[in-house]
Coordinates of C-alpha atoms in Angstrom, one line a residue:
M1 CA -175.0 30.9 -35.1
S2 CA -171.4 30.0 -34.5
I3 CA -169.6 31.4 -31.4
P4 CA -166.5 29.4 -30.4
F5 CA -166.1 28.9 -26.9
I6 CA -162.1 29.6 -27.1
D7 CA -161.1 30.5 -30.4
L8 CA -157.8 29.5 -31.2
K9 CA -158.5 29.6 -34.7
A10 CA -158.5 33.5 -34.8
Q11 CA -155.4 33.7 -32.7
Y12 CA -153.7 31.2 -35.3
R13 CA -154.6 33.6 -38.3
A14 CA -153.4 36.3 -36.5
L15 CA -150.2 34.9 -35.6
Q16 CA -149.8 32.5 -38.5
P17 CA -146.5 34.2 -40.3
Q18 CA -144.8 33.7 -36.3
I19 CA -145.9 30.7 -35.8
Q20 CA -144.6 28.8 -38.7
A21 CA -141.4 30.8 -38.8
R22 CA -140.5 29.3 -35.4
I23 CA -141.9 25.7 -36.6
N24 CA -139.8 25.8 -39.5
A25 CA -136.4 26.8 -37.6
V26 CA -137.0 23.7 -35.3
L27 CA -137.2 21.7 -38.3
E28 CA -134.4 23.2 -39.9
H29 CA -131.9 22.8 -36.5
G30 CA -133.6 19.3 -35.8
Q31 CA -133.2 19.5 -32.1
Y32 CA -136.4 18.5 -30.8
I33 CA -135.6 17.8 -27.6
M34 CA -134.2 20.3 -25.1
G35 CA -133.3 22.4 -28.5
P36 CA -132.3 26.1 -28.2
E37 CA -135.9 27.5 -27.9
V38 CA -136.3 25.7 -24.5
R39 CA -133.9 27.5 -23.1
E40 CA -135.3 30.8 -24.7
L41 CA -138.4 30.7 -24.0
E42 CA -137.1 30.0 -19.8
E43 CA -135.3 33.2 -20.0
R44 CA -138.0 34.9 -21.4
L45 CA -140.5 33.8 -18.9
E46 CA -138.2 34.7 -16.1
A47 CA -138.2 37.9 -17.2
Y48 CA -142.0 38.4 -17.8
T49 CA -142.6 36.8 -14.1
G50 CA -139.5 38.2 -12.2
A51 CA -139.0 34.5 -11.0
K52 CA -135.0 33.9 -11.0
H53 CA -135.7 30.2 -12.6
C54 CA -138.1 28.9 -14.9
I55 CA -138.0 25.0 -15.8
T56 CA -140.6 24.2 -18.7
V57 CA -141.9 20.9 -18.4
A58 CA -144.2 18.5 -20.3
S59 CA -147.6 19.8 -18.9
G60 CA -149.3 21.7 -15.9
T61 CA -149.5 18.2 -14.2
E62 CA -146.3 17.4 -14.5
A63 CA -145.2 21.0 -13.1
L64 CA -147.5 20.2 -9.6
L65 CA -145.7 16.7 -9.7
I66 CA -142.4 17.7 -10.2
S67 CA -142.6 20.7 -7.7
L68 CA -143.7 18.2 -4.8
M69 CA -140.9 15.5 -5.6
A70 CA -138.6 18.3 -5.4
L71 CA -139.6 19.1 -2.3
G72 CA -139.4 15.5 -0.9
I73 CA -142.9 15.0 -0.5
G74 CA -144.2 11.3 -0.1
P75 CA -146.1 8.8 2.2
G76 CA -147.4 10.5 5.2
D77 CA -147.0 13.7 4.5
E78 CA -150.3 16.2 4.1
V79 CA -150.4 18.8 1.3
I80 CA -153.8 21.7 2.2
T81 CA -155.4 22.3 -1.0
T82 CA -158.9 23.0 -2.5
P83 CA -161.6 20.4 -3.7
F84 CA -162.6 23.0 -6.3
T85 CA -160.5 22.4 -9.0
F86 CA -159.4 20.2 -12.0
V87 CA -158.7 16.7 -10.7
A88 CA -154.7 17.0 -11.5
T89 CA -153.8 19.6 -8.0
A90 CA -155.1 16.3 -5.7
E91 CA -154.0 14.0 -8.4
V92 CA -150.0 14.5 -8.2
I93 CA -150.2 14.4 -4.0
V94 CA -151.9 11.1 -4.2
L95 CA -149.5 9.6 -6.8
L96 CA -146.8 10.3 -4.4
G97 CA -148.6 8.8 -1.7
A98 CA -149.3 11.9 0.2
K99 CA -152.6 13.0 1.5
P100 CA -154.6 16.2 0.2
V101 CA -156.2 18.1 3.0
F102 CA -159.4 19.9 1.4
V103 CA -160.3 23.2 2.7
D104 CA -163.3 24.9 1.4
I105 CA -163.5 27.8 -0.7
E106 CA -164.9 31.4 -0.6
P107 CA -168.4 31.4 -2.4
D108 CA -167.4 34.3 -4.2
T109 CA -164.3 34.1 -5.8
C110 CA -164.5 29.9 -5.7
N111 CA -160.6 30.5 -4.5
I112 CA -159.6 28.5 -1.3
D113 CA -160.6 30.5 1.7
A114 CA -157.3 31.4 3.7
N115 CA -159.0 31.7 6.8
L116 CA -159.8 28.0 6.7
I117 CA -156.1 27.2 6.4
E118 CA -154.4 27.7 9.6
A119 CA -156.8 24.9 11.2
A120 CA -155.8 22.4 8.5
I121 CA -152.4 22.3 9.4
T122 CA -150.8 19.1 11.2
P123 CA -147.3 18.0 12.1
R124 CA -147.6 16.2 9.0
T125 CA -148.3 18.9 6.6
K126 CA -145.4 19.6 4.1
A127 CA -147.1 22.1 1.5
I128 CA -150.1 24.3 0.5
M129 CA -151.2 24.4 -2.7
P130 CA -153.5 27.1 -3.9
V131 CA -155.4 27.7 -6.8
S132 CA -155.4 30.7 -9.1
L133 CA -159.0 29.5 -10.2
Y134 CA -160.6 30.7 -13.5
G135 CA -157.4 32.7 -13.9
Q136 CA -157.7 35.3 -10.6
P137 CA -154.7 34.8 -7.9
A138 CA -156.2 33.7 -4.0
D139 CA -154.9 35.4 -1.4
M140 CA -151.6 34.6 -1.2
D141 CA -150.4 36.9 1.1
E142 CA -152.7 35.8 3.5
I143 CA -151.8 32.3 2.6
N144 CA -147.7 33.1 2.6
A145 CA -148.2 34.7 6.4
I146 CA -149.7 31.6 7.3
A147 CA -147.0 29.3 6.2
A148 CA -144.1 31.4 7.4
R149 CA -145.9 31.3 10.9
H150 CA -145.6 27.1 10.8
G151 CA -142.0 26.7 10.0
N152 CA -141.9 28.1 6.2
I153 CA -144.3 25.4 5.1
P154 CA -143.6 25.6 1.1
V155 CA -146.4 27.2 -0.9
I156 CA -147.2 26.2 -4.4
E157 CA -149.3 28.4 -6.9
D158 CA -151.2 26.1 -9.1
A159 CA -151.6 28.8 -11.8
A160 CA -152.4 26.7 -14.3
Q161 CA -155.3 29.1 -15.5
S162 CA -153.7 32.5 -14.6
F163 CA -150.4 32.9 -16.3
G164 CA -150.1 36.5 -16.9
A165 CA -152.6 37.6 -13.9
E166 CA -151.4 39.7 -11.3
Y167 CA -151.5 39.8 -7.4
K168 CA -150.8 43.6 -5.9
G169 CA -148.6 44.4 -8.4
R170 CA -146.5 41.0 -9.0
K171 CA -147.0 38.6 -11.6
S172 CA -149.0 35.1 -10.8
C173 CA -146.2 32.2 -10.6
N174 CA -143.9 34.4 -8.5
L175 CA -146.0 35.0 -5.6
S176 CA -144.9 31.8 -3.2
S177 CA -142.2 29.3 -2.9
I178 CA -143.1 27.6 -6.5
G179 CA -145.8 28.6 -9.2
C180 CA -146.7 26.1 -11.8
T181 CA -148.8 26.9 -15.1
S182 CA -149.7 25.2 -17.9
F183 CA -149.3 25.7 -21.6
F184 CA -152.6 23.3 -22.5
P185 CA -154.1 25.2 -25.9
S186 CA -157.0 26.5 -24.2
K187 CA -155.0 28.4 -21.5
P188 CA -154.4 32.3 -21.8
L189 CA -151.1 31.0 -23.0
G190 CA -151.1 27.9 -24.7
C191 CA -149.4 25.6 -27.0
Y192 CA -150.4 23.2 -29.4
G193 CA -150.4 19.9 -27.3
D194 CA -149.2 19.6 -23.6
G195 CA -146.8 22.0 -21.7
G196 CA -145.8 23.7 -18.8
A197 CA -143.4 25.3 -16.5
I198 CA -142.3 25.6 -12.9
F199 CA -141.3 29.0 -11.2
T200 CA -139.0 29.5 -8.4
S201 CA -136.0 32.0 -6.8
D202 CA -135.0 29.2 -4.6
D203 CA -131.9 27.9 -6.4
A204 CA -132.0 24.3 -4.4
I205 CA -135.5 24.0 -5.8
A206 CA -134.8 24.7 -9.2
Q207 CA -131.5 22.3 -9.4
A208 CA -134.0 19.7 -8.2
C209 CA -136.6 20.3 -10.7
R210 CA -134.2 20.6 -13.5
E211 CA -133.0 17.1 -12.9
I212 CA -136.1 15.5 -12.0
R213 CA -137.7 16.6 -15.3
V214 CA -134.7 14.5 -17.1
H215 CA -135.1 11.2 -15.1
G216 CA -133.1 12.8 -12.4
Q217 CA -129.9 13.3 -13.9
S218 CA -127.2 15.6 -12.7
K219 CA -125.7 15.0 -15.9
R220 CA -126.0 12.5 -18.5
Y221 CA -126.3 8.8 -17.1
V222 CA -125.4 10.2 -13.5
H223 CA -129.0 9.6 -11.9
T224 CA -128.6 11.6 -8.5
R225 CA -132.4 11.4 -7.8
V226 CA -135.5 9.5 -8.7
G227 CA -137.5 11.5 -11.5
V228 CA -139.6 11.3 -14.8
G229 CA -139.8 12.0 -18.4
G230 CA -140.8 15.5 -18.1
R231 CA -139.2 17.9 -20.3
M232 CA -141.6 20.3 -22.6
D233 CA -140.6 19.1 -26.4
T234 CA -138.8 22.2 -28.6
L235 CA -141.6 22.5 -30.9
Q236 CA -144.2 23.5 -27.8
C237 CA -141.5 25.7 -27.0
A238 CA -141.1 27.4 -30.1
I239 CA -145.0 28.3 -30.2
V240 CA -145.3 29.6 -27.0
L241 CA -142.3 31.8 -27.9
A242 CA -144.5 33.0 -31.4
K243 CA -147.3 33.4 -29.0
L244 CA -145.7 35.8 -26.8
E245 CA -145.3 38.4 -29.5
R246 CA -148.8 39.6 -28.9
F247 CA -149.4 38.2 -25.4
D248 CA -149.4 41.7 -23.7
W249 CA -152.2 42.6 -26.0
E250 CA -153.9 39.4 -25.2
I251 CA -153.8 40.1 -21.8
A252 CA -155.2 43.6 -22.1
Q253 CA -157.9 42.2 -24.3
R254 CA -159.1 39.7 -21.7
L255 CA -158.9 42.6 -19.0
E256 CA -161.4 44.8 -21.0
I257 CA -163.7 41.9 -22.1
G258 CA -164.0 40.7 -18.4
A259 CA -164.9 44.0 -17.8
R260 CA -167.6 44.0 -20.4
Y261 CA -169.0 41.0 -19.1
N262 CA -168.8 42.2 -15.5
Q263 CA -170.8 45.1 -16.7
L264 CA -173.4 43.0 -18.6
L265 CA -174.4 40.9 -16.3
D266 CA -174.5 43.8 -13.7
E267 CA -177.1 45.1 -15.8
I268 CA -178.9 41.9 -15.8
G269 CA -178.9 41.2 -12.1
F270 CA -177.2 37.7 -13.3
K271 CA -174.7 36.5 -10.5
R272 CA -171.0 35.8 -11.2
V273 CA -167.4 34.9 -10.0
I274 CA -166.2 38.3 -8.6
Q275 CA -162.9 39.6 -8.7
R276 CA -160.9 41.5 -5.9
P277 CA -159.6 44.8 -6.4
D278 CA -156.1 44.0 -5.3
R279 CA -155.7 41.8 -8.1
T280 CA -156.6 41.0 -11.7
S281 CA -157.6 37.8 -13.5
V282 CA -156.8 36.5 -17.1
Y283 CA -160.4 35.1 -17.1
G284 CA -159.0 31.4 -17.6
Q285 CA -162.7 30.8 -17.8
F286 CA -165.4 33.3 -17.3
T287 CA -167.9 31.9 -15.2
V288 CA -171.6 32.7 -13.8
L289 CA -173.8 31.0 -10.9
C290 CA -176.7 29.8 -11.8
E291 CA -179.6 28.6 -9.5
D292 CA -181.0 26.3 -12.7
R293 CA -177.9 25.4 -14.3
E294 CA -179.7 22.7 -16.7
A295 CA -182.3 25.0 -17.9
V296 CA -179.9 27.8 -18.7
Q297 CA -177.4 25.3 -20.4
S298 CA -180.7 24.0 -22.4
S299 CA -181.2 27.3 -23.7
F300 CA -177.6 27.9 -24.9
Q301 CA -177.6 24.4 -26.6
K302 CA -180.4 25.2 -28.3
A303 CA -178.8 28.7 -29.6
G304 CA -176.0 26.9 -30.5
I305 CA -173.5 28.8 -28.0
P306 CA -170.9 26.5 -25.9
T307 CA -171.0 26.7 -22.1
A308 CA -168.9 24.4 -20.1
V309 CA -169.0 23.6 -16.2
H310 CA -165.7 23.9 -14.4
Y311 CA -166.3 22.0 -12.2
P312 CA -169.3 19.8 -11.3
V313 CA -168.2 17.6 -8.6
P314 CA -165.6 18.7 -5.9
L315 CA -162.5 16.5 -5.6
N316 CA -163.5 15.0 -2.3
E317 CA -166.4 13.9 -3.6
Q318 CA -164.8 12.0 -6.7
P319 CA -165.1 8.1 -6.2
A320 CA -161.2 8.2 -6.3
Y321 CA -160.6 10.6 -3.6
K322 CA -164.1 10.5 -1.4
H323 CA -162.3 8.0 0.9
L324 CA -159.4 10.3 1.5
C325 CA -161.5 12.5 3.4
C326 CA -165.2 13.4 4.6
P327 CA -167.1 14.9 1.8
D328 CA -169.4 17.1 3.8
C329 CA -166.2 19.0 4.9
T330 CA -166.4 21.5 2.1
P331 CA -170.0 22.7 2.0
I332 CA -169.7 26.0 -0.2
A333 CA -167.5 23.7 -2.5
K334 CA -170.4 21.2 -2.9
E335 CA -173.0 23.6 -3.5
T336 CA -170.9 26.1 -5.9
A337 CA -170.6 22.8 -7.8
K338 CA -174.4 22.7 -8.5
K339 CA -174.3 26.4 -9.9
V340 CA -171.2 27.3 -12.0
M341 CA -171.1 27.5 -16.0
S342 CA -168.4 29.1 -17.7
L343 CA -169.2 31.4 -20.7
P344 CA -167.3 31.6 -24.1
M345 CA -163.9 33.7 -23.6
S346 CA -161.1 34.6 -25.4
A347 CA -158.9 37.4 -26.5
D348 CA -160.4 37.5 -29.8
F349 CA -164.2 37.3 -28.3
S350 CA -165.9 40.0 -30.4
Y351 CA -168.2 42.9 -28.4
E352 CA -171.3 41.9 -30.8
D353 CA -170.9 38.0 -29.7
Q354 CA -170.2 38.7 -26.4
R355 CA -173.5 40.9 -26.1
T356 CA -175.8 38.1 -27.5
V357 CA -174.1 35.6 -24.9
C358 CA -175.4 38.0 -22.6
N359 CA -178.9 38.7 -23.9
L360 CA -179.1 35.2 -24.0
L361 CA -178.9 34.9 -20.4
K362 CA -181.1 37.6 -20.1
T363 CA -184.1 36.2 -21.8
G364 CA -183.2 32.8 -20.5
V365 CA -183.4 31.3 -17.2
H366 CA -182.3 34.0 -14.4
D367 CA -180.8 33.0 -11.0
A368 CA -183.5 32.6 -8.2

Protein backbone atom coordinates (compact mmCIF):
# COMPACT_ATOMS: atom_id res chain seq x y z
CA MET A 1 0.00 0.00 0.00
CA SER A 2 1.39 3.41 -0.91
CA ILE A 3 -0.41 6.37 0.65
CA PRO A 4 1.82 9.43 1.07
CA PHE A 5 1.45 11.48 4.24
CA ILE A 6 1.52 14.63 2.07
CA ASP A 7 1.39 14.19 -1.69
CA LEU A 8 3.78 16.81 -3.01
CA LYS A 9 4.54 14.76 -6.12
CA ALA A 10 0.94 14.91 -7.34
CA GLN A 11 0.91 18.65 -6.75
CA TYR A 12 4.12 19.06 -8.73
CA ARG A 13 2.80 17.01 -11.64
CA ALA A 14 -0.28 19.26 -11.79
CA LEU A 15 1.81 22.44 -11.72
CA GLN A 16 4.98 21.35 -13.50
CA PRO A 17 4.73 23.72 -16.51
CA GLN A 18 4.05 26.76 -14.29
CA ILE A 19 6.79 25.85 -11.82
CA GLN A 20 9.37 25.24 -14.53
CA ALA A 21 8.47 28.49 -16.29
CA ARG A 22 8.83 30.45 -13.06
CA ILE A 23 12.18 28.83 -12.22
CA ASN A 24 13.50 29.40 -15.75
CA ALA A 25 12.54 33.07 -15.57
CA VAL A 26 14.68 33.50 -12.46
CA LEU A 27 17.59 31.60 -14.04
CA GLU A 28 17.35 33.91 -17.05
CA HIS A 29 17.40 37.21 -15.17
CA GLY A 30 19.82 35.96 -12.51
CA GLN A 31 18.56 38.11 -9.62
CA TYR A 32 18.63 35.33 -7.05
CA ILE A 33 18.39 37.64 -4.03
CA MET A 34 15.57 40.20 -3.83
CA GLY A 35 14.67 39.69 -7.49
CA PRO A 36 11.37 40.93 -8.96
CA GLU A 37 9.48 37.78 -7.92
CA VAL A 38 9.99 38.73 -4.26
CA ARG A 39 7.94 41.89 -4.49
CA GLU A 40 5.48 40.26 -6.90
CA LEU A 41 4.76 37.55 -4.34
CA GLU A 42 4.41 40.08 -1.53
CA GLU A 43 1.88 42.05 -3.54
CA ARG A 44 -0.11 38.91 -4.38
CA LEU A 45 -0.18 37.86 -0.73
CA GLU A 46 -1.17 41.34 0.44
CA ALA A 47 -4.13 41.17 -1.92
CA TYR A 48 -4.99 37.64 -0.80
CA THR A 49 -4.96 38.33 2.95
CA GLY A 50 -6.09 41.95 2.94
CA ALA A 51 -3.09 42.96 5.04
CA LYS A 52 -1.45 46.24 4.03
CA HIS A 53 2.06 44.83 4.16
CA CYS A 54 3.64 41.46 3.40
CA ILE A 55 7.34 40.97 4.08
CA THR A 56 8.74 37.69 2.79
CA VAL A 57 11.47 36.14 4.93
CA ALA A 58 13.73 33.10 5.04
CA SER A 59 11.43 30.83 7.09
CA GLY A 60 8.45 30.76 9.41
CA THR A 61 10.89 30.85 12.32
CA GLU A 62 12.54 33.98 10.94
CA ALA A 63 9.09 35.53 10.54
CA LEU A 64 8.43 35.09 14.27
CA LEU A 65 11.92 36.21 15.26
CA ILE A 66 11.89 39.33 13.10
CA SER A 67 8.39 40.24 14.33
CA LEU A 68 9.53 40.09 17.96
CA MET A 69 12.63 42.11 17.11
CA ALA A 70 10.48 44.72 15.37
CA LEU A 71 8.50 45.09 18.59
CA GLY A 72 11.73 45.60 20.55
CA ILE A 73 11.21 42.51 22.71
CA GLY A 74 14.25 41.48 24.73
CA PRO A 75 15.60 40.52 28.15
CA GLY A 76 13.10 40.86 31.00
CA ASP A 77 10.09 40.80 28.70
CA GLU A 78 7.42 38.10 28.64
CA VAL A 79 5.48 36.67 25.71
CA ILE A 80 2.34 34.64 26.37
CA THR A 81 1.98 31.60 24.13
CA THR A 82 0.96 27.95 24.00
CA PRO A 83 3.13 24.98 24.97
CA PHE A 84 1.39 22.80 22.38
CA THR A 85 3.16 23.80 19.19
CA PHE A 86 6.38 23.35 17.25
CA VAL A 87 9.42 24.50 19.18
CA ALA A 88 10.06 27.55 16.96
CA THR A 89 7.21 29.41 18.69
CA ALA A 90 9.06 29.45 22.02
CA GLU A 91 12.55 29.25 20.57
CA VAL A 92 12.46 32.75 19.09
CA ILE A 93 11.27 34.23 22.39
CA VAL A 94 14.15 32.68 24.32
CA LEU A 95 16.71 33.61 21.65
CA LEU A 96 15.91 37.28 22.34
CA GLY A 97 16.36 36.83 26.09
CA ALA A 98 12.63 37.08 26.80
CA LYS A 99 10.54 34.53 28.68
CA PRO A 100 7.74 32.43 27.21
CA VAL A 101 4.72 32.26 29.50
CA PHE A 102 2.81 29.12 28.67
CA VAL A 103 -0.99 29.05 28.83
CA ASP A 104 -2.93 25.80 28.56
CA ILE A 105 -4.98 24.73 25.55
CA GLU A 106 -8.58 23.89 24.75
CA PRO A 107 -9.10 20.12 24.86
CA ASP A 108 -11.18 20.01 21.67
CA THR A 109 -9.33 22.37 19.29
CA CYS A 110 -5.84 22.09 20.87
CA ASN A 111 -5.50 25.87 20.41
CA ILE A 112 -4.57 28.20 23.27
CA ASP A 113 -7.43 28.73 25.72
CA ALA A 114 -8.27 32.44 25.46
CA ASN A 115 -10.08 32.29 28.81
CA LEU A 116 -6.76 31.66 30.56
CA ILE A 117 -4.70 34.39 28.94
CA GLU A 118 -5.76 37.38 31.02
CA ALA A 119 -4.60 35.78 34.28
CA ALA A 120 -1.13 35.30 32.77
CA ILE A 121 -0.61 38.97 31.90
CA THR A 122 1.91 40.89 34.01
CA PRO A 123 3.58 44.31 33.65
CA ARG A 124 6.33 42.47 31.75
CA THR A 125 3.99 41.07 29.08
CA LYS A 126 5.04 42.57 25.76
CA ALA A 127 3.23 40.30 23.29
CA ILE A 128 0.69 37.49 23.01
CA MET A 129 1.45 34.78 20.45
CA PRO A 130 -1.43 32.38 19.74
CA VAL A 131 -0.81 29.54 17.30
CA SER A 132 -3.36 28.62 14.63
CA LEU A 133 -2.70 24.95 15.25
CA TYR A 134 -3.37 22.27 12.64
CA GLY A 135 -4.63 24.97 10.28
CA GLN A 136 -7.43 26.49 12.40
CA PRO A 137 -7.17 30.02 13.87
CA ALA A 138 -7.47 30.42 17.62
CA ASP A 139 -10.11 32.65 19.28
CA MET A 140 -8.56 35.78 17.80
CA ASP A 141 -11.33 38.27 18.62
CA GLU A 142 -11.26 37.31 22.29
CA ILE A 143 -7.45 37.45 22.35
CA ASN A 144 -7.36 40.84 20.63
CA ALA A 145 -9.93 42.17 23.12
CA ILE A 146 -7.83 41.00 26.06
CA ALA A 147 -4.75 42.63 24.52
CA ALA A 148 -6.65 45.89 24.00
CA ARG A 149 -7.81 45.97 27.63
CA HIS A 150 -4.22 45.75 28.79
CA GLY A 151 -2.70 48.62 26.89
CA ASN A 152 -2.91 47.28 23.35
CA ILE A 153 -0.43 44.47 23.78
CA PRO A 154 0.68 43.34 20.30
CA VAL A 155 -0.80 40.03 19.18
CA ILE A 156 1.30 37.89 16.82
CA GLU A 157 -0.60 35.09 15.11
CA ASP A 158 1.71 32.15 14.51
CA ALA A 159 -0.04 31.05 11.33
CA ALA A 160 2.65 28.67 10.12
CA GLN A 161 0.01 25.97 9.57
CA SER A 162 -3.03 28.04 8.63
CA PHE A 163 -2.37 30.15 5.54
CA GLY A 164 -5.63 30.18 3.58
CA ALA A 165 -7.88 29.62 6.60
CA GLU A 166 -10.59 32.10 7.56
CA TYR A 167 -11.86 33.41 10.87
CA LYS A 168 -15.27 35.09 10.81
CA GLY A 169 -14.75 35.87 7.12
CA ARG A 170 -11.23 37.27 7.52
CA LYS A 171 -8.06 35.58 6.36
CA SER A 172 -5.55 34.08 8.73
CA CYS A 173 -2.43 36.30 8.88
CA ASN A 174 -4.67 39.40 8.89
CA LEU A 175 -6.37 38.86 12.24
CA SER A 176 -4.11 40.79 14.63
CA SER A 177 -1.18 43.20 14.93
CA ILE A 178 1.11 40.80 13.11
CA GLY A 179 0.63 37.47 11.34
CA CYS A 180 3.46 35.08 10.49
CA THR A 181 3.38 32.09 8.18
CA SER A 182 5.70 29.44 6.81
CA PHE A 183 6.22 28.18 3.28
CA PHE A 184 7.97 25.00 4.39
CA PRO A 185 7.22 22.37 1.70
CA SER A 186 4.60 20.51 3.75
CA LYS A 187 2.54 23.60 4.58
CA PRO A 188 -0.78 24.36 2.85
CA LEU A 189 1.13 26.83 0.63
CA GLY A 190 4.72 25.65 0.44
CA CYS A 191 7.90 26.26 -1.51
CA TYR A 192 10.71 23.78 -2.20
CA GLY A 193 12.92 24.77 0.70
CA ASP A 194 12.54 27.25 3.53
CA GLY A 195 10.49 30.41 3.30
CA GLY A 196 8.00 32.48 5.24
CA ALA A 197 6.21 35.81 5.46
CA ILE A 198 5.17 38.50 7.92
CA PHE A 199 1.86 40.35 7.54
CA THR A 200 0.87 43.61 9.19
CA SER A 201 -1.12 46.75 8.48
CA ASP A 202 1.10 48.84 10.77
CA ASP A 203 3.51 50.95 8.69
CA ALA A 204 6.13 51.26 11.42
CA ILE A 205 6.20 47.54 12.15
CA ALA A 206 6.43 46.76 8.43
CA GLN A 207 9.35 49.14 7.97
CA ALA A 208 11.15 47.65 10.95
CA CYS A 209 10.63 44.11 9.61
CA ARG A 210 11.91 45.07 6.15
CA GLU A 211 15.06 46.57 7.65
CA ILE A 212 15.67 43.73 10.10
CA ARG A 213 15.48 41.05 7.36
CA VAL A 214 18.42 42.71 5.53
CA HIS A 215 20.78 43.13 8.49
CA GLY A 216 19.02 46.20 9.82
CA GLN A 217 19.64 48.32 6.72
CA SER A 218 17.47 51.30 5.91
CA LYS A 219 19.56 51.69 2.75
CA ARG A 220 22.72 50.03 1.53
CA TYR A 221 25.40 50.03 4.24
CA VAL A 222 23.29 52.20 6.55
CA HIS A 223 22.36 49.98 9.50
CA THR A 224 19.71 51.73 11.56
CA ARG A 225 18.94 48.73 13.78
CA VAL A 226 20.25 45.28 14.64
CA GLY A 227 19.08 42.81 12.04
CA VAL A 228 19.53 39.34 10.58
CA GLY A 229 20.08 37.75 7.18
CA GLY A 230 16.43 36.86 6.81
CA ARG A 231 15.51 37.21 3.14
CA MET A 232 13.44 34.69 1.20
CA ASP A 233 15.34 33.93 -2.00
CA THR A 234 13.91 34.69 -5.40
CA LEU A 235 13.65 31.07 -6.57
CA GLN A 236 11.49 30.11 -3.60
CA CYS A 237 9.24 33.12 -4.17
CA ALA A 238 8.90 32.05 -7.81
CA ILE A 239 7.79 28.58 -6.75
CA VAL A 240 5.14 29.97 -4.39
CA LEU A 241 3.90 32.23 -7.19
CA ALA A 242 3.45 29.17 -9.39
CA LYS A 243 1.63 27.31 -6.63
CA LEU A 244 -0.76 30.23 -6.16
CA GLU A 245 -2.20 29.32 -9.59
CA ARG A 246 -4.28 26.55 -8.03
CA PHE A 247 -4.23 27.52 -4.36
CA ASP A 248 -7.95 28.39 -4.22
CA TRP A 249 -8.73 24.96 -5.66
CA GLU A 250 -6.43 23.31 -3.12
CA ILE A 251 -8.11 25.10 -0.21
CA ALA A 252 -11.53 23.98 -1.49
CA GLN A 253 -10.21 20.43 -1.72
CA ARG A 254 -8.77 20.57 1.81
CA LEU A 255 -12.11 21.77 3.17
CA GLU A 256 -13.94 18.97 1.34
CA ILE A 257 -11.47 16.29 2.42
CA GLY A 258 -11.51 17.56 6.00
CA ALA A 259 -15.32 17.50 6.09
CA ARG A 260 -15.30 13.97 4.72
CA TYR A 261 -12.76 12.89 7.36
CA ASN A 262 -15.01 14.38 10.04
CA GLN A 263 -18.04 12.50 8.73
CA LEU A 264 -16.23 9.17 8.42
CA LEU A 265 -14.70 9.48 11.88
CA ASP A 266 -18.03 10.41 13.42
CA GLU A 267 -19.53 7.30 11.84
CA ILE A 268 -16.98 5.05 13.52
CA GLY A 269 -16.92 7.00 16.78
CA PHE A 270 -13.27 8.03 16.62
CA LYS A 271 -12.28 11.21 18.48
CA ARG A 272 -10.71 14.07 16.56
CA VAL A 273 -9.69 17.68 16.88
CA ILE A 274 -12.83 19.71 16.20
CA GLN A 275 -13.32 22.84 14.11
CA ARG A 276 -15.31 25.81 15.34
CA PRO A 277 -18.29 26.84 13.17
CA ASP A 278 -17.17 30.49 12.82
CA ARG A 279 -13.85 29.64 11.16
CA THR A 280 -12.27 27.26 8.69
CA SER A 281 -9.30 24.97 8.96
CA VAL A 282 -6.95 24.29 6.06
CA TYR A 283 -5.88 21.11 7.86
CA GLY A 284 -2.17 21.68 7.94
CA GLN A 285 -2.52 18.40 9.79
CA PHE A 286 -5.63 16.30 10.27
CA THR A 287 -5.39 15.09 13.84
CA VAL A 288 -7.25 12.43 15.80
CA LEU A 289 -7.11 11.54 19.51
CA CYS A 290 -6.12 7.99 20.45
CA GLU A 291 -6.28 6.52 23.93
CA ASP A 292 -3.72 3.90 22.88
CA ARG A 293 -1.71 5.77 20.26
CA GLU A 294 1.16 3.31 20.18
CA ALA A 295 -1.14 0.45 19.23
CA VAL A 296 -2.95 2.51 16.60
CA GLN A 297 0.31 3.67 15.04
CA SER A 298 1.55 0.10 15.02
CA SER A 299 -1.48 -1.05 13.03
CA PHE A 300 -0.90 1.75 10.52
CA GLN A 301 2.77 0.90 10.26
CA LYS A 302 1.95 -2.74 9.49
CA ALA A 303 -0.40 -1.54 6.74
CA GLY A 304 2.29 0.73 5.31
CA ILE A 305 0.34 3.93 5.96
CA PRO A 306 2.28 6.83 7.50
CA THR A 307 1.16 8.77 10.56
CA ALA A 308 2.82 11.51 12.62
CA VAL A 309 2.57 13.03 16.08
CA HIS A 310 2.21 16.80 16.36
CA TYR A 311 3.34 17.11 19.17
CA PRO A 312 4.51 14.39 21.58
CA VAL A 313 5.95 16.61 24.33
CA PRO A 314 4.68 20.08 25.35
CA LEU A 315 7.34 22.77 25.22
CA ASN A 316 7.26 23.38 28.95
CA GLU A 317 8.39 19.78 29.42
CA GLN A 318 11.21 19.95 26.88
CA PRO A 319 14.73 19.88 28.38
CA ALA A 320 15.67 23.25 26.90
CA TYR A 321 12.58 25.05 28.26
CA LYS A 322 11.25 23.29 31.35
CA HIS A 323 13.35 25.45 33.68
CA LEU A 324 11.37 28.48 32.53
CA CYS A 325 8.09 27.39 34.11
CA CYS A 326 6.29 24.64 35.95
CA PRO A 327 5.69 21.66 33.63
CA ASP A 328 2.46 20.86 35.47
CA CYS A 329 0.90 24.28 34.80
CA THR A 330 -0.68 23.10 31.53
CA PRO A 331 -2.36 19.77 32.34
CA ILE A 332 -4.55 19.63 29.22
CA ALA A 333 -1.57 20.07 26.92
CA LYS A 334 0.28 17.38 28.85
CA GLU A 335 -2.59 14.90 28.50
CA THR A 336 -3.35 15.80 24.88
CA ALA A 337 0.26 15.25 23.84
CA LYS A 338 -0.16 11.57 24.74
CA LYS A 339 -3.11 11.12 22.37
CA VAL A 340 -2.70 13.19 19.21
CA MET A 341 -1.95 11.45 15.92
CA SER A 342 -2.02 13.04 12.47
CA LEU A 343 -3.37 11.21 9.43
CA PRO A 344 -2.41 11.57 5.75
CA MET A 345 -3.75 14.83 4.36
CA SER A 346 -3.22 16.89 1.22
CA ALA A 347 -5.28 18.51 -1.52
CA ASP A 348 -4.68 15.52 -3.81
CA PHE A 349 -5.71 12.91 -1.25
CA SER A 350 -8.10 10.51 -3.00
CA TYR A 351 -11.45 9.37 -1.64
CA GLU A 352 -10.36 5.75 -1.90
CA ASP A 353 -7.20 6.34 0.14
CA GLN A 354 -9.18 8.31 2.71
CA ARG A 355 -11.65 5.46 3.16
CA THR A 356 -8.72 3.05 3.53
CA VAL A 357 -7.32 5.18 6.35
CA CYS A 358 -10.66 5.39 8.14
CA ASN A 359 -11.36 1.69 7.71
CA LEU A 360 -8.04 0.95 9.35
CA LEU A 361 -9.01 3.13 12.29
CA LYS A 362 -12.34 1.30 12.47
CA THR A 363 -10.83 -2.19 12.46
CA GLY A 364 -7.80 -1.25 14.52
CA VAL A 365 -7.53 0.00 18.08
CA HIS A 366 -10.29 2.46 19.07
CA ASP A 367 -10.45 5.11 21.75
CA ALA A 368 -11.32 3.90 25.23
